[in-house]
Every structure is written in structure tokens, then in C-alpha cells.
Coordinates of C-alpha atoms in Angstrom, one line a residue:
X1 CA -3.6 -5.6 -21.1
X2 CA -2.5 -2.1 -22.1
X3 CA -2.6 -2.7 -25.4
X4 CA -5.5 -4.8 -25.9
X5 CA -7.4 -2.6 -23.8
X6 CA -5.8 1.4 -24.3
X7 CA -8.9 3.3 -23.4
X8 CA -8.5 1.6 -19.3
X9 CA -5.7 4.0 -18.0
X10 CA -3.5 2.1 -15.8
X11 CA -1.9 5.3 -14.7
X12 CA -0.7 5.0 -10.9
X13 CA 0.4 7.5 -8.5
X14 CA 0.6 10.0 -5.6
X15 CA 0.3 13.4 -4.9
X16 CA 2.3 14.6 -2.3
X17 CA 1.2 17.4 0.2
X18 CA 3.5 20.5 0.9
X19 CA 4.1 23.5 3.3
X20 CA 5.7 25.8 1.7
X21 CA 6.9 28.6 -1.0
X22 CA 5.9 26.8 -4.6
X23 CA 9.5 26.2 -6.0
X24 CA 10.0 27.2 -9.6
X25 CA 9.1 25.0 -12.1
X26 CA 12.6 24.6 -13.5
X27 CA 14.2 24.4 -10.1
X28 CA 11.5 21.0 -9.7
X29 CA 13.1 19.6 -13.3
X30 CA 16.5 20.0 -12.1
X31 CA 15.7 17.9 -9.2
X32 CA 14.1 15.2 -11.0
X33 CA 16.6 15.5 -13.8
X34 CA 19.2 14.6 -11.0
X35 CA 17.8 11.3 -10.1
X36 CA 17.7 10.1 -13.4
X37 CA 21.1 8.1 -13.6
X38 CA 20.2 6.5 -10.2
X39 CA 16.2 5.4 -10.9
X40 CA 16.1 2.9 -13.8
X41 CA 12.4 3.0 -13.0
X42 CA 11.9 6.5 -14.7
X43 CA 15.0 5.7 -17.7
X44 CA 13.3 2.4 -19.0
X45 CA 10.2 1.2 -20.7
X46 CA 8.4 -1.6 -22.4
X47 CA 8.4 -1.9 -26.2
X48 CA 6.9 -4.2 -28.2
X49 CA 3.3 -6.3 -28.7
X50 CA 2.0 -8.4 -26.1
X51 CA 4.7 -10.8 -23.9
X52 CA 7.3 -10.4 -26.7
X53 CA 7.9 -6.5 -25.1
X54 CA 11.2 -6.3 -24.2
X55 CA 13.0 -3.6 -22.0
X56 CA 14.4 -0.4 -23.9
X57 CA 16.8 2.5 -22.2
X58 CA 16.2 6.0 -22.4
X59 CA 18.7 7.7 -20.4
X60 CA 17.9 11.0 -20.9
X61 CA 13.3 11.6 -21.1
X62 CA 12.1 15.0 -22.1
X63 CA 11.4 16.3 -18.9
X64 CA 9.4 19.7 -20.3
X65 CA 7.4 17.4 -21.3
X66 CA 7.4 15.2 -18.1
X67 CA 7.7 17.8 -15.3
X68 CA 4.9 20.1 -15.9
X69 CA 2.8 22.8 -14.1
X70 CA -0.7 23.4 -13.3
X71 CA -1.8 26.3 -11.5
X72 CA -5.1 26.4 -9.5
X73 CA -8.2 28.6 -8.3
X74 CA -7.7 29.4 -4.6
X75 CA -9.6 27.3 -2.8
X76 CA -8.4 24.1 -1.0
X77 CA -11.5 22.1 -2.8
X78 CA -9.8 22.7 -6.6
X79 CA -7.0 19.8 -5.1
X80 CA -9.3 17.0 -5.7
X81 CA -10.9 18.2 -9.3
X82 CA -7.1 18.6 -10.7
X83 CA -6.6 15.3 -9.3
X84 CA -9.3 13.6 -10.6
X85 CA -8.6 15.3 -13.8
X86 CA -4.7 13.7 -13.7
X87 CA -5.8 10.3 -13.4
X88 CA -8.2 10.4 -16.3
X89 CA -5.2 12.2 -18.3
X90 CA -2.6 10.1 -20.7
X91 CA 1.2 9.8 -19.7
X92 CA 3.7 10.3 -22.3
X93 CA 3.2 7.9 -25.4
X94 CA 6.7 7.9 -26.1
X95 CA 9.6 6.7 -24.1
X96 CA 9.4 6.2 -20.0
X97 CA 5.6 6.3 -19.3
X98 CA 5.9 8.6 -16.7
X99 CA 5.1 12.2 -15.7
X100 CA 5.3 15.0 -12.2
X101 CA 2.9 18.0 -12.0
X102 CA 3.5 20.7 -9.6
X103 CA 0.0 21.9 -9.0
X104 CA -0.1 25.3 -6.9
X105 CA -2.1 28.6 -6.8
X106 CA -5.0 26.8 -4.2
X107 CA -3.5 28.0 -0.6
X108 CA -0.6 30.4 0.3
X109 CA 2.0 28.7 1.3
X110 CA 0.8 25.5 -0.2
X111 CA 1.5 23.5 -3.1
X112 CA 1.1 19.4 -4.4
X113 CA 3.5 17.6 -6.4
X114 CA 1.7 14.4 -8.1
X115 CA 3.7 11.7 -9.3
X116 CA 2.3 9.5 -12.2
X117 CA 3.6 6.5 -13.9
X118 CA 2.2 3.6 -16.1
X119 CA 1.7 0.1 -14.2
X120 CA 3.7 -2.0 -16.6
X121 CA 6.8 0.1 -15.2
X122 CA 6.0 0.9 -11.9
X123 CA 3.8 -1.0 -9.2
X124 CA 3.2 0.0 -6.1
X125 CA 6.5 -0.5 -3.9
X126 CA 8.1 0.4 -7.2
X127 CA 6.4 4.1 -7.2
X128 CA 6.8 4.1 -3.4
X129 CA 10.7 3.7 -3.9
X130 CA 10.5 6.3 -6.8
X131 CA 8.7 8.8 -4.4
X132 CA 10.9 8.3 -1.3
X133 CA 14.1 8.3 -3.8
X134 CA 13.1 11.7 -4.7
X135 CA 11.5 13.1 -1.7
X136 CA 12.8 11.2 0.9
X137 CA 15.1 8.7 2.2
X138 CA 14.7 5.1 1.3
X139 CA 15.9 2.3 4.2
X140 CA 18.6 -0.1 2.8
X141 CA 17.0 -3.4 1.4
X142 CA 16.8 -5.7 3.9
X143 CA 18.3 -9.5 2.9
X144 CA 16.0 -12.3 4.1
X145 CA 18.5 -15.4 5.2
X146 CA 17.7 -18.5 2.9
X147 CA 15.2 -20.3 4.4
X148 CA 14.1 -24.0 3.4
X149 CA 10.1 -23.9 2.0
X150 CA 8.2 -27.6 2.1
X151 CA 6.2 -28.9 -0.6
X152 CA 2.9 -27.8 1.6
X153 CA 3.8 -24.2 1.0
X154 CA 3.8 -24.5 -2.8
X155 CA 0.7 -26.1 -2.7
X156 CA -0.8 -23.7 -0.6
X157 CA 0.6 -21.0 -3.2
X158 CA -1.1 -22.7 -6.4
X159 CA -4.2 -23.3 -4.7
X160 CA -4.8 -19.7 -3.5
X161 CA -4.0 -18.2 -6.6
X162 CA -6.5 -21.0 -8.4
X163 CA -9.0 -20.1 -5.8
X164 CA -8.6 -15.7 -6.3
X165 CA -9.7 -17.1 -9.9
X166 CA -13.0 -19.6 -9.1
X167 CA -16.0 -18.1 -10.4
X168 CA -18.0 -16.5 -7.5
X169 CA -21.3 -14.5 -9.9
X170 CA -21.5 -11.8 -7.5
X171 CA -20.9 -9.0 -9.7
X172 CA -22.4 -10.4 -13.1
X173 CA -26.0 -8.5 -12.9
X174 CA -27.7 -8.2 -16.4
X175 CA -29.6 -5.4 -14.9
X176 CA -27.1 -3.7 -13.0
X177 CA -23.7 -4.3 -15.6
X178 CA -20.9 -2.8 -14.8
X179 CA -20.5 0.2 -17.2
X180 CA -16.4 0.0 -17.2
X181 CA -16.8 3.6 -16.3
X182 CA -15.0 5.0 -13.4
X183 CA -15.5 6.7 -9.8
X184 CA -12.9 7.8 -7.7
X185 CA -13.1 9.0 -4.0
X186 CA -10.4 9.1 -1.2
X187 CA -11.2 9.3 2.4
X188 CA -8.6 10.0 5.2
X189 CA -8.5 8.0 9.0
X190 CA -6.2 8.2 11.4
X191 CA -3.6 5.3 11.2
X192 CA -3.6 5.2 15.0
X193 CA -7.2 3.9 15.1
X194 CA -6.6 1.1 12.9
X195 CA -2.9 0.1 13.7
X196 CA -4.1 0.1 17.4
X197 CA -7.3 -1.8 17.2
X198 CA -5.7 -4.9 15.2
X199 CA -2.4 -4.8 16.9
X200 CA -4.4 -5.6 20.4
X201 CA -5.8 -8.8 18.5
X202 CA -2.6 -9.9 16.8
X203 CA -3.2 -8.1 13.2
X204 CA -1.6 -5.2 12.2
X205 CA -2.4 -2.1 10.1
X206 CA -3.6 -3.4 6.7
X207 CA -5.6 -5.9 8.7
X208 CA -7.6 -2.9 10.3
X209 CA -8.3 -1.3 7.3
X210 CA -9.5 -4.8 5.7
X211 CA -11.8 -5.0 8.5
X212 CA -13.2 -1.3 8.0
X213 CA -13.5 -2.1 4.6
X214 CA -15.7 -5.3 5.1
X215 CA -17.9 -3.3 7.4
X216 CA -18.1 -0.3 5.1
X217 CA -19.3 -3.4 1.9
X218 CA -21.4 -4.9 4.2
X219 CA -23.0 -2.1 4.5
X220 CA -23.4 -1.0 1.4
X221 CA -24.1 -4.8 0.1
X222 CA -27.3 -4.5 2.6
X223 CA -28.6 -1.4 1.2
X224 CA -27.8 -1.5 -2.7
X225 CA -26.3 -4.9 -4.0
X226 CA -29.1 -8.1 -2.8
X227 CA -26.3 -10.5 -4.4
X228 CA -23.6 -9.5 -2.4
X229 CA -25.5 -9.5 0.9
X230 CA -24.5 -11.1 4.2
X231 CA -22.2 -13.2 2.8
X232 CA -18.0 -12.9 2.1
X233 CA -16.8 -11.0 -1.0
X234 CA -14.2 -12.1 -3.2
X235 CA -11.3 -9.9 -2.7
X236 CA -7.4 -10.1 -3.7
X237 CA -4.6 -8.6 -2.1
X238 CA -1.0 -7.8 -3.5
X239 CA 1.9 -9.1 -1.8
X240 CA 5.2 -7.5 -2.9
X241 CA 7.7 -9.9 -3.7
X242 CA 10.6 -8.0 -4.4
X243 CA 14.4 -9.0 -3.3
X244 CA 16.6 -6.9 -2.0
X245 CA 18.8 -6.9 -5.0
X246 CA 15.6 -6.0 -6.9
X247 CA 14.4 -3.0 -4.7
X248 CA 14.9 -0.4 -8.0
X249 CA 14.2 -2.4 -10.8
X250 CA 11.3 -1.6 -13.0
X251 CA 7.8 -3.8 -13.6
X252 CA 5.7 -5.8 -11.3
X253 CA 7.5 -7.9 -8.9
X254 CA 4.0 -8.8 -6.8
X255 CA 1.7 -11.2 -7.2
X256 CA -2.0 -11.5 -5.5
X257 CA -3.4 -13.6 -2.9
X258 CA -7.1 -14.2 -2.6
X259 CA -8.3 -12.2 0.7
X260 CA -12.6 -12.4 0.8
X261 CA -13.7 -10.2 2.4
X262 CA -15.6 -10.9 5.9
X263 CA -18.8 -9.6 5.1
X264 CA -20.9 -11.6 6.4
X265 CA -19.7 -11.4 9.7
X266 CA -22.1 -9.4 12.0
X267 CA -19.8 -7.6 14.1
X268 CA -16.9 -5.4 13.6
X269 CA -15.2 -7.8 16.5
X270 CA -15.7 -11.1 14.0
X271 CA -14.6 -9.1 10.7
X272 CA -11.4 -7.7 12.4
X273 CA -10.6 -11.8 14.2
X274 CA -11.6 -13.3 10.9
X275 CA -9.4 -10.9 8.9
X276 CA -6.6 -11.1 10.9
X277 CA -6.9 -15.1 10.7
X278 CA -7.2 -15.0 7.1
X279 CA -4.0 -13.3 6.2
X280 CA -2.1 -14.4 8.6
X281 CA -0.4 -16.8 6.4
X282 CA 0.7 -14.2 3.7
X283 CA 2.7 -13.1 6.0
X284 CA 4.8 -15.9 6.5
X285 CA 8.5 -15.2 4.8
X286 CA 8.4 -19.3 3.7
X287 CA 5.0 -18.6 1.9
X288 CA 6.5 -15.2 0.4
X289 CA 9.0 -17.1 -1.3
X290 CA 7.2 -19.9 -2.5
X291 CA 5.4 -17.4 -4.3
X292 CA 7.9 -16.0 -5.2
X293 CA 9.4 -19.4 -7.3
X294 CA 6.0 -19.7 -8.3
X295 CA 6.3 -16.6 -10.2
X296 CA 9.6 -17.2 -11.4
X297 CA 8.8 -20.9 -12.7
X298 CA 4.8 -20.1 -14.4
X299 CA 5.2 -19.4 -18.0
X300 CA 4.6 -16.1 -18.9
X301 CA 1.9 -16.7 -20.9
X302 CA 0.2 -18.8 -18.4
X303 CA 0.4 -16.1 -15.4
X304 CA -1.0 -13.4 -17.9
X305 CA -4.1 -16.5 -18.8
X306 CA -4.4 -16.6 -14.8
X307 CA -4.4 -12.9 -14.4
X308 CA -6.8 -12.5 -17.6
X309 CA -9.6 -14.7 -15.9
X310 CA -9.7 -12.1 -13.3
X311 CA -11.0 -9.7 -15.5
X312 CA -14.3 -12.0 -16.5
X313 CA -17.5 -10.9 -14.8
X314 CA -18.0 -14.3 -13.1
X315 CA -14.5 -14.4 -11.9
X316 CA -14.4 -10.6 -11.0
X317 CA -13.0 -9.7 -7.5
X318 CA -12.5 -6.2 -5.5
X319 CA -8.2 -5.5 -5.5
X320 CA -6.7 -4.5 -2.3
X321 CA -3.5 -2.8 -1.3
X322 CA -1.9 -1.0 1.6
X323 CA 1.4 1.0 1.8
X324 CA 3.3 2.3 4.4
X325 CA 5.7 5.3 4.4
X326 CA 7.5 5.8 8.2
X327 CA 10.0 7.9 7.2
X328 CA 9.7 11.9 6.5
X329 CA 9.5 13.4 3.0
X330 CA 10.2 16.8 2.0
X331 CA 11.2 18.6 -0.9
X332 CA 14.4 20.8 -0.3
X333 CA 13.1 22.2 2.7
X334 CA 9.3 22.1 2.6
X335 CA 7.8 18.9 4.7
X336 CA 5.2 16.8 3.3
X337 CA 2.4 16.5 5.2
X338 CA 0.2 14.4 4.0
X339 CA 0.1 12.1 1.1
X340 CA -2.7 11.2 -1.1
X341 CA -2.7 7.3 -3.7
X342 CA -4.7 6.8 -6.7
X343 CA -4.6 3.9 -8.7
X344 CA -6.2 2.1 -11.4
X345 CA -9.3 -0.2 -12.3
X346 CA -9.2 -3.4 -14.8
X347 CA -11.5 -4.2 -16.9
X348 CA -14.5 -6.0 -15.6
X349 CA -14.1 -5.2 -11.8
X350 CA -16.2 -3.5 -9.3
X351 CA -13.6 -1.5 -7.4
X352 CA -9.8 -0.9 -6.6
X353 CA -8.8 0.1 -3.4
X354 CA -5.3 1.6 -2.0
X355 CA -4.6 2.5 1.5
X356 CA -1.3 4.8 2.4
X357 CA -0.2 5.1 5.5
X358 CA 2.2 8.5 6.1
X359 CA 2.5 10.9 9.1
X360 CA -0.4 9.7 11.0
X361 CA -3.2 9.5 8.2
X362 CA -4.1 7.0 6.3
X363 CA -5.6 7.6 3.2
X364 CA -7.6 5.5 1.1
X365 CA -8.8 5.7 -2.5
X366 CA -11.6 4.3 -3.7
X367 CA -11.6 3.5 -8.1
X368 CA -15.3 1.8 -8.2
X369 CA -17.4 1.1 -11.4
X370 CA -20.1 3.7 -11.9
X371 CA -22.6 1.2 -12.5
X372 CA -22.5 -0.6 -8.9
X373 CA -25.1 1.7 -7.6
X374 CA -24.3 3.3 -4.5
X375 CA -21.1 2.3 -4.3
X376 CA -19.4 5.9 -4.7
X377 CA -20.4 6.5 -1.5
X378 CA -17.9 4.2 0.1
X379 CA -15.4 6.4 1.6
X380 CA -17.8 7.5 4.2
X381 CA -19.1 4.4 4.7
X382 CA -15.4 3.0 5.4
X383 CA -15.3 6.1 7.9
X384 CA -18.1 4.5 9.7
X385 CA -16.7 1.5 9.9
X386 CA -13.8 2.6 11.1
X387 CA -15.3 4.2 14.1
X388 CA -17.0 0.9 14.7
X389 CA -14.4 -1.1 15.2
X390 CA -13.1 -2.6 18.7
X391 CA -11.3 0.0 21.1
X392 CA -7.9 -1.1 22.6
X393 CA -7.5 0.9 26.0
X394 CA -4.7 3.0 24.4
X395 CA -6.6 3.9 21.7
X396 CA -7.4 7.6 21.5
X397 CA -11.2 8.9 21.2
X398 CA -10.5 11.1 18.6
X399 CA -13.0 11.3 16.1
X400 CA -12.2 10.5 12.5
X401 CA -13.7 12.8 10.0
X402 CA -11.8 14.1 7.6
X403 CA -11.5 17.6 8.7
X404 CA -10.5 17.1 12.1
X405 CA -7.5 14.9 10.7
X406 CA -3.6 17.3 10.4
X407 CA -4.7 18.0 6.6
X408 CA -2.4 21.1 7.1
X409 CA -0.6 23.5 9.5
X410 CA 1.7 20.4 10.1
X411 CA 5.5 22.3 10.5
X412 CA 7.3 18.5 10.6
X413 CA 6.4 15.3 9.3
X414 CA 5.5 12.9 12.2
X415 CA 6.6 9.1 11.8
X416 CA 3.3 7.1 11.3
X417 CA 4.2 5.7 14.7
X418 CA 1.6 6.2 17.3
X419 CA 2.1 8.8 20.3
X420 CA 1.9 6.7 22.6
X421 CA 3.4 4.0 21.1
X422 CA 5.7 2.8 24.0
X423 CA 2.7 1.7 26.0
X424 CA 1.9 -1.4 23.8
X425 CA 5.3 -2.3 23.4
X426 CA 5.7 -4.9 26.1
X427 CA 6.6 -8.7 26.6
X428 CA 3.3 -9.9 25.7
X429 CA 3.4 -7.7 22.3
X430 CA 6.8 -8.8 21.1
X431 CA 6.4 -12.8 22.1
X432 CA 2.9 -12.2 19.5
X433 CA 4.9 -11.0 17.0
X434 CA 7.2 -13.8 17.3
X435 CA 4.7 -16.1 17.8
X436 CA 2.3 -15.4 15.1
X437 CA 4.7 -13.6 12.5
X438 CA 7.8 -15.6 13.8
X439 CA 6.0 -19.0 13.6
X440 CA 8.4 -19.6 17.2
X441 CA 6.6 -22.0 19.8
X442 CA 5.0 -19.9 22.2
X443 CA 6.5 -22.0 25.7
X444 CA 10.1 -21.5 25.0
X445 CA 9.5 -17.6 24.9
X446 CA 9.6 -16.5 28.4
X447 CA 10.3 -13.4 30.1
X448 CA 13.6 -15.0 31.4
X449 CA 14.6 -17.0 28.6
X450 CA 18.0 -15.8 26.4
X451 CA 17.1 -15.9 22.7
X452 CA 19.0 -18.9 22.6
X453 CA 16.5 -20.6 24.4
X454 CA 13.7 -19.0 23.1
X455 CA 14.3 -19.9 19.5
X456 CA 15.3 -16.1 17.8
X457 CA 17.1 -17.1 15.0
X458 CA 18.4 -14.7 12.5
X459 CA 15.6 -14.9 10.4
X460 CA 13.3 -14.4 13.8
X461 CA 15.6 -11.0 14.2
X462 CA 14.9 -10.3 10.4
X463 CA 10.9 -10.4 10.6
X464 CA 10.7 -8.5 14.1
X465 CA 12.7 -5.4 12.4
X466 CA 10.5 -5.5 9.4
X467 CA 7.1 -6.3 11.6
X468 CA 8.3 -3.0 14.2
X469 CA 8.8 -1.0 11.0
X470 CA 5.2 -1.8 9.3
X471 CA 3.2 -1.5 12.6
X472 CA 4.8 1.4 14.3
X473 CA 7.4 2.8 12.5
X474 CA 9.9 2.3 14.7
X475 CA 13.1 1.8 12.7
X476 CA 15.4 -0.6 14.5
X477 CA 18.0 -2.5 12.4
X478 CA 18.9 -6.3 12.9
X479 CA 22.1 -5.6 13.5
X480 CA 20.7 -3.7 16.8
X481 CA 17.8 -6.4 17.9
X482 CA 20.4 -9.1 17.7
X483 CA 22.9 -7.5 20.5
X484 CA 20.2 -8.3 23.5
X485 CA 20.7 -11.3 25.2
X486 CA 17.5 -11.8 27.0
X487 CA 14.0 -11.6 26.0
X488 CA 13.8 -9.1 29.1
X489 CA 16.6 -6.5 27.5
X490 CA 15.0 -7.5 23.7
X491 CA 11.7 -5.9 24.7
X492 CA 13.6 -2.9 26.9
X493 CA 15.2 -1.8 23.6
X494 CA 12.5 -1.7 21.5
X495 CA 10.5 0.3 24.0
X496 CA 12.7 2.7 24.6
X497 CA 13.3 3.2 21.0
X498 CA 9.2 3.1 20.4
X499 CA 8.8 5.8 22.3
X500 CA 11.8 7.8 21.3
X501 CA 10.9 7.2 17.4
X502 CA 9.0 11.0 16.9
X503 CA 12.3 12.5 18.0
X504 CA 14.8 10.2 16.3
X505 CA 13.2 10.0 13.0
X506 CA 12.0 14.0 12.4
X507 CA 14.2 15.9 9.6
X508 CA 15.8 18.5 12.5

């Protein structure tokens, strides 16, 4: 798509937020130029036409040329122009398609690093593990046990991915067409507020945002776009479908699943039930690796024909993504506070949207076509929507604009776990997870029962640590949830290390 398409950038990234003295620029190259032997993600690159590219080695990238500096007019408000700026500007043409700009001069005692890299080399989880590689810590890959997938599963697999391809002739208006050029916002929510408001329904974070989301299009839809109104609208989302042994390879190990979203649904109540229903199964480690053989087993060329139709205007859909980070970055000793996705926008579609979660914030940006009118005014339509949805009676009443979120003055990162987040750890939370993550029969799992008796297998163990992780951030290994012997002493552990997380996971 690249190359039959070179003037769509399909530069990714992520600026990353700072506290501190700006560090010398060659001090910065020296740090990346460190990493190098150990990241095969910023050594390797694609070369050659079309499928028949093939991976080349560069074990040594110009880094003044990749590591560069741009210095800003004081004023906080310059962050977003220079960013904007960075998305629309090339990467390296030669070798690793990859670059870091230190960006400084806005705030004392401030500074941004921004992390770019071309999508054929990097996705998402790929530039995640990049970023917490350099600036952080990244968990040990967790192996998943081998688990037996029916022919049901397989089916299921081939039929979503047919179905994220169906013509739906929502966005094909001759006269309203998409201009292919490109808008991009961000807007910043608390994480609390969505984590807590799906977790109290069974969901978890990326099903709050989907909900805010469908709120903020429906919306919108109402007001500017008659063909999209009251009813669902066609949206993927990417699953990462990376192994363990795979965690630093480079390219695109995901794949997408379709997601519509609830639109029609009148209240934020049905969007947030329905949403939570819908992705329910994408969740399931048996589905993850059918797709996952599906992948393997499709033809190249017939996953790029698939992939292709998605980029017709009868067949065009909104992308979705969500990331979360849990543990602290930092560079040397200056803590990130606050981190900041952009990503890119195929050809043919009305909007890409990517949701990170880190140190209590989620933000969100928003790549829209600039012919979809209205439509750049998203962000504070998704902050909206976010204050509409349903209150759990642990949920804070903190507003959620922008400026009232810990933008700065933030001395250590915070996990993105929830201050509070002991209080909806508790039987009833745990068995849901189990239940509706775990796929265990909900009668066996009793407050008395051993986990014997209540079906907690290793793989059970395995999707509990990875499920505590994503919704709260609470870092507990299998090795550690499969010492209790008792449902009772399973759900005393984890609340005691919920609400000892802040502590545990800061840098000091």
C-alpha cells in the first residue's frame, strides 16, 4: 500500500511527555544508539516491490540523521503544531524507516521526545515495545499454554473478517466525497472514568472508550452525516496477535476484527452493554489463535486482496485501537508524564482512531478525512460522551476537560491503576473475570470452593494475570496467582496487591 500509494504517510508514533532539564542532543543518540543491537525493530527494513519485499539488516542507521532536534517558541500551545507538523513529515527514505525528535524550548523544565516509525515495520504493540525498550521497562512475554480451538472458532474467524469487508454505503456521498485529505485532533480523559464505568458491567477499558466513541458519532452522525444516522457504523478493531517468542520482531503481527459501532443505541447504558457484548468474543485466547492460524495459513496475496477491499468507499470502515502502558517511563532520570499517539489514515476511510492509556490519562487521537463535515470536532464530542456514560459508585466526579487532567507538575509517573482500585477488587469482580474472560462455568466458582473445584486451570491463571494487568495495572505474575488455594485467598491476594500497585510499581 506504501508504494502504490506514497503520498498517504503511514508514519506511526508517540510523543512522550517529560519533566525535566532537556538532555543534550548527542547524550539522546547515545542512548538510542545503545539499543540498537537489542531492537531488530529499528536495525531492519523492507526492500523490494509489492509482496516480493523481503527483510534487509542494517545494523548500524545514521542516527544524525534519525535522532534530530527541534526547538520551540515558549508557549505550551507550539506542542501540538510541531506535532502535527511531524506526522505530515517523511521518515528516512533509506534504510530503517524510522526517526526520534527531541522537541524543547516550550516550558522550563519541559521537553517531548516523539518517536516515529513507518507501519510496514512497526505496528502498534511493535512501537509500544520500542518505546518501553527505550524508556521503560518491558514485562517478560507471557506464554499462553496450548489450548485445543474447534472448527466453530475458525469459522467464526473467516466470517468476521468477510463481514469487516461487506459493503455498508455509508461513507460513499457524491456530494460530500472524502477528499483523502487529513485532520488530526487528540483529546485527553481520565482512564479512571472509562475503566470504572465498563468494569462495573463486565467490559473493560477499550470497551469504555468504544462506548464514548459511539456516543460522540452518534452525535455527530445526527447533526452532520443524514446517512450515518441512528443506526450502527462499521468499525474494525486490531487484535494483536503476537507470540511471546515474537514480542520484538518487526512488521504487523495483528489482524482486524469487525467491531460496529453502537450508534444507534439511544442511551449511553445500551452503547456501553452492547459494546461490551460485541467484543466479548475477541477476547477469547481460543479465538485469538484461530486467528492467528488464519493469518498464518491465508496467502499473502489473498490477506493483502482482503485488506485492499477495505480501502473502497462502499467497503470503507472507521479503524480502532487501544493501548495500554502500566508501567513508568522515564528517560535517565526525568519521568514521563503523559503520553500522546498519532497514527495514520488509509486511503478511502473516514477516520482512524488510537486510544493510550498511561499514568491515569487516556489520550485519544483522532486522523479524520477533511471532507466528513464536522467531523474534526470529534474530540470534544468524545469528551461529552464520556461524561455521559453510566457512574459506578466508586467512580470519582471529577470532571474531564482537558485542562483539569495532570498534563504537568506530575514529580512520578502513576500506574494507570485507579486510586481506589482495591475497592472493586472483590469476589464478585474476579468470578466475572473468570467467567466472562475465563469462559469457567459460573456455579462451580464459589466463595469456598479451591480452584480445583472451581475449574482454574493454568490457562484460567494465565488470562486473570493478563486481564488484572489491562484493567488496572496491577502486575501480578502466574507464578504468584497460582500459589492460592482458595478462591477466598485468590481474591485476598489480588486486593491487597490492587491497592498496593501505586507504591510497588513507582520508579523510587
Amino acid at each position: 500500500m506504501a508504494q502504490v500509494y506514497p503520498s498517504i504517510s503511514q508514519a506511526i508514533g508517540v510523543v512522550l511527555h517529560l519533566e525535566g532539564t532537556t538532555p543534550p542532543l548527542s547524550e539522546l543518540r547515545a542512548h538510542v544508539g545503545s539499543h540498537l543491537k537489542s531492537q531488530p525493530r529499528l536495525t531492519h527494513y523492507l526492500r523490494g516491490r509489492g509482496l516480493k519485499a523481503r527483510w534487509h539488516h542494517d545494523p548500524a542507521p545514521d542516527l544524525n540523521h534519525r535522532v534530530r532536534e527541534q526547538r520551540l517558541p515558549s508557549g505550551t500551545q507550539h506542542i501540538d503544531t510541531a506535532l502535527t507538523g511531524l506526522v505530515a513529515h517523511p521518515l528516512p527514505a533509506e534504510g530503517p524507516p524510522w526517526d526520534i525528535w527531541l522537541l524543547a524550548g516550550y516550558a522550563p523544565e519541559r521537553y517531548s521526545i516523539c518517536l516515529r516509525a513507518h507501519h510496514s515495520t512497526q505496528d502498534g504493540l511493535g512501537l509500544i515495545g520500542t518505546l518501553t525498550a527505550l524508556f521503560g521497562s518491558a514485562p517478560a512475554p507471557v506464554k499462553h499454554p496450548a489450548l485445543r480451538v474447534g472448527v466453530g472458532a475458525y469459522l467464526s474467524t473467516v466470517r468476521d473478517m468477510l463481514t469487516a469487508s461487506a459493503s455498508n454505503n455509508v461513507w460513499n456521498d457524491a456530494e460530500r466525497p472524502l477528499t483523502g485529505r487529513r485532520d488530526i485532533t487528540w483529546a485527553d480523559v481520565p482512564t479512571q472514568r472509562l475503566r470504572n464505568t465498563a468494569t462495573a458491567r463486565g467490559g473493560d477499558t477499550n470497551d469504555g472508550f468504544l462506548a464514548a466513541l459511539s456516543g460522540a458519532l452518534r452525535t455527530w452522525a445526527a447533526q452532520s452525516w443524514p446517512k450515518g444516522a441512528a443506526r450502527p457504523l462499521p468499525a474494525i478493531k486490531m487484535i494483536n496477535l503476537r507470540r511471546a517468542e515474537e514480542h520484538d520482531r518487526p512488521g504487523n503481527y495483528f489482524t482486524f476484527a469487525s467491531a460496529p459501532l453502537p450508534c444507534h443505541e439511544p442511551t449511553a447504558e445500551g452503547r456501553l452493554d452492547h459494546v461490551i457484548a460485541a467484543t466479548r468474543t475477541t477476547k477469547d485466547p481460543a479465538r485469538h489463535k484461530a486467528m492467528r492460524s488464519v493469518m498464518d495459513l491465508v496467502p499473502a496475496r489473498a490477506f493483502h486482496a482482503l485488506a485492499t477491499r477495505l480501502t473502497t468507499l462502499d467497503r470503507a470502515s472507521i479503524s480502532t485501537s487501544y493501548v495500554a502502558i502500566h508501567r513508568p517511563l522515564r528517560y535517565k532520570q526525568d519521568p514521563v508524564t503523559r503520553l500522546q499517539p498519532f497514527t495514520w489514515l488509509p486511503r478511502h476511510q473516514p477516520a482512524s482512531i488510537v486510544a493510550c492509556s498511561y499514568n491515569g490519562t487516556t489520550s485519544v487521537c483522532f486522523v479524520t478525512d477533511a471532507g466528513l463535515p464536522g467531523l474534526d470536532r470529534l474530540p470534544w464530542l468524545f469528551r461529552d460522551a464520556v461524561g455521559a456514560l453510566p457512574r459506578s459508585d466508586d467512580d470519582p466526579q471529577a470532571g474531564i476537560r482537558a485542562e483539569q487532567l495532570p498534563h504537568a507538575g506530575v514529580t512520578l509517573p502513576v500506574p494507570a491503576a485507579a486510586r481506589d482500585t482495591a475497592a472493586v477488587v472483590d469476589f464478585d469482580f474476579i468470578k466475572g473475570i473468570l467467567v466472562h474472560q475465563g469462559n469457567l462455568p459460573a456455579e462451580s466458582i464459589t466463595r469456598q470452593a479451591t480452584k480445583e473445584e472451581a475449574g482454574i486451570d493454568s490457562l484460567a491463571v494465565t488470562e486473570l494475570s493478563m486481564i488484572l494487568e489491562e484493567r488496572l495495572g496491577v502486575v501480578i505474575t502466574e507464578h504468584e496467582l497460582a500459589k492460592p488455594t482458595t478462591m477466598e485467598e485468590l481474591v485476598s491476594l489480588v486486593a491487597q496487591r490492587a491497592s498496593s500497585s501505586p507504591c510497588r510499581e513507582s520508579p523510587q
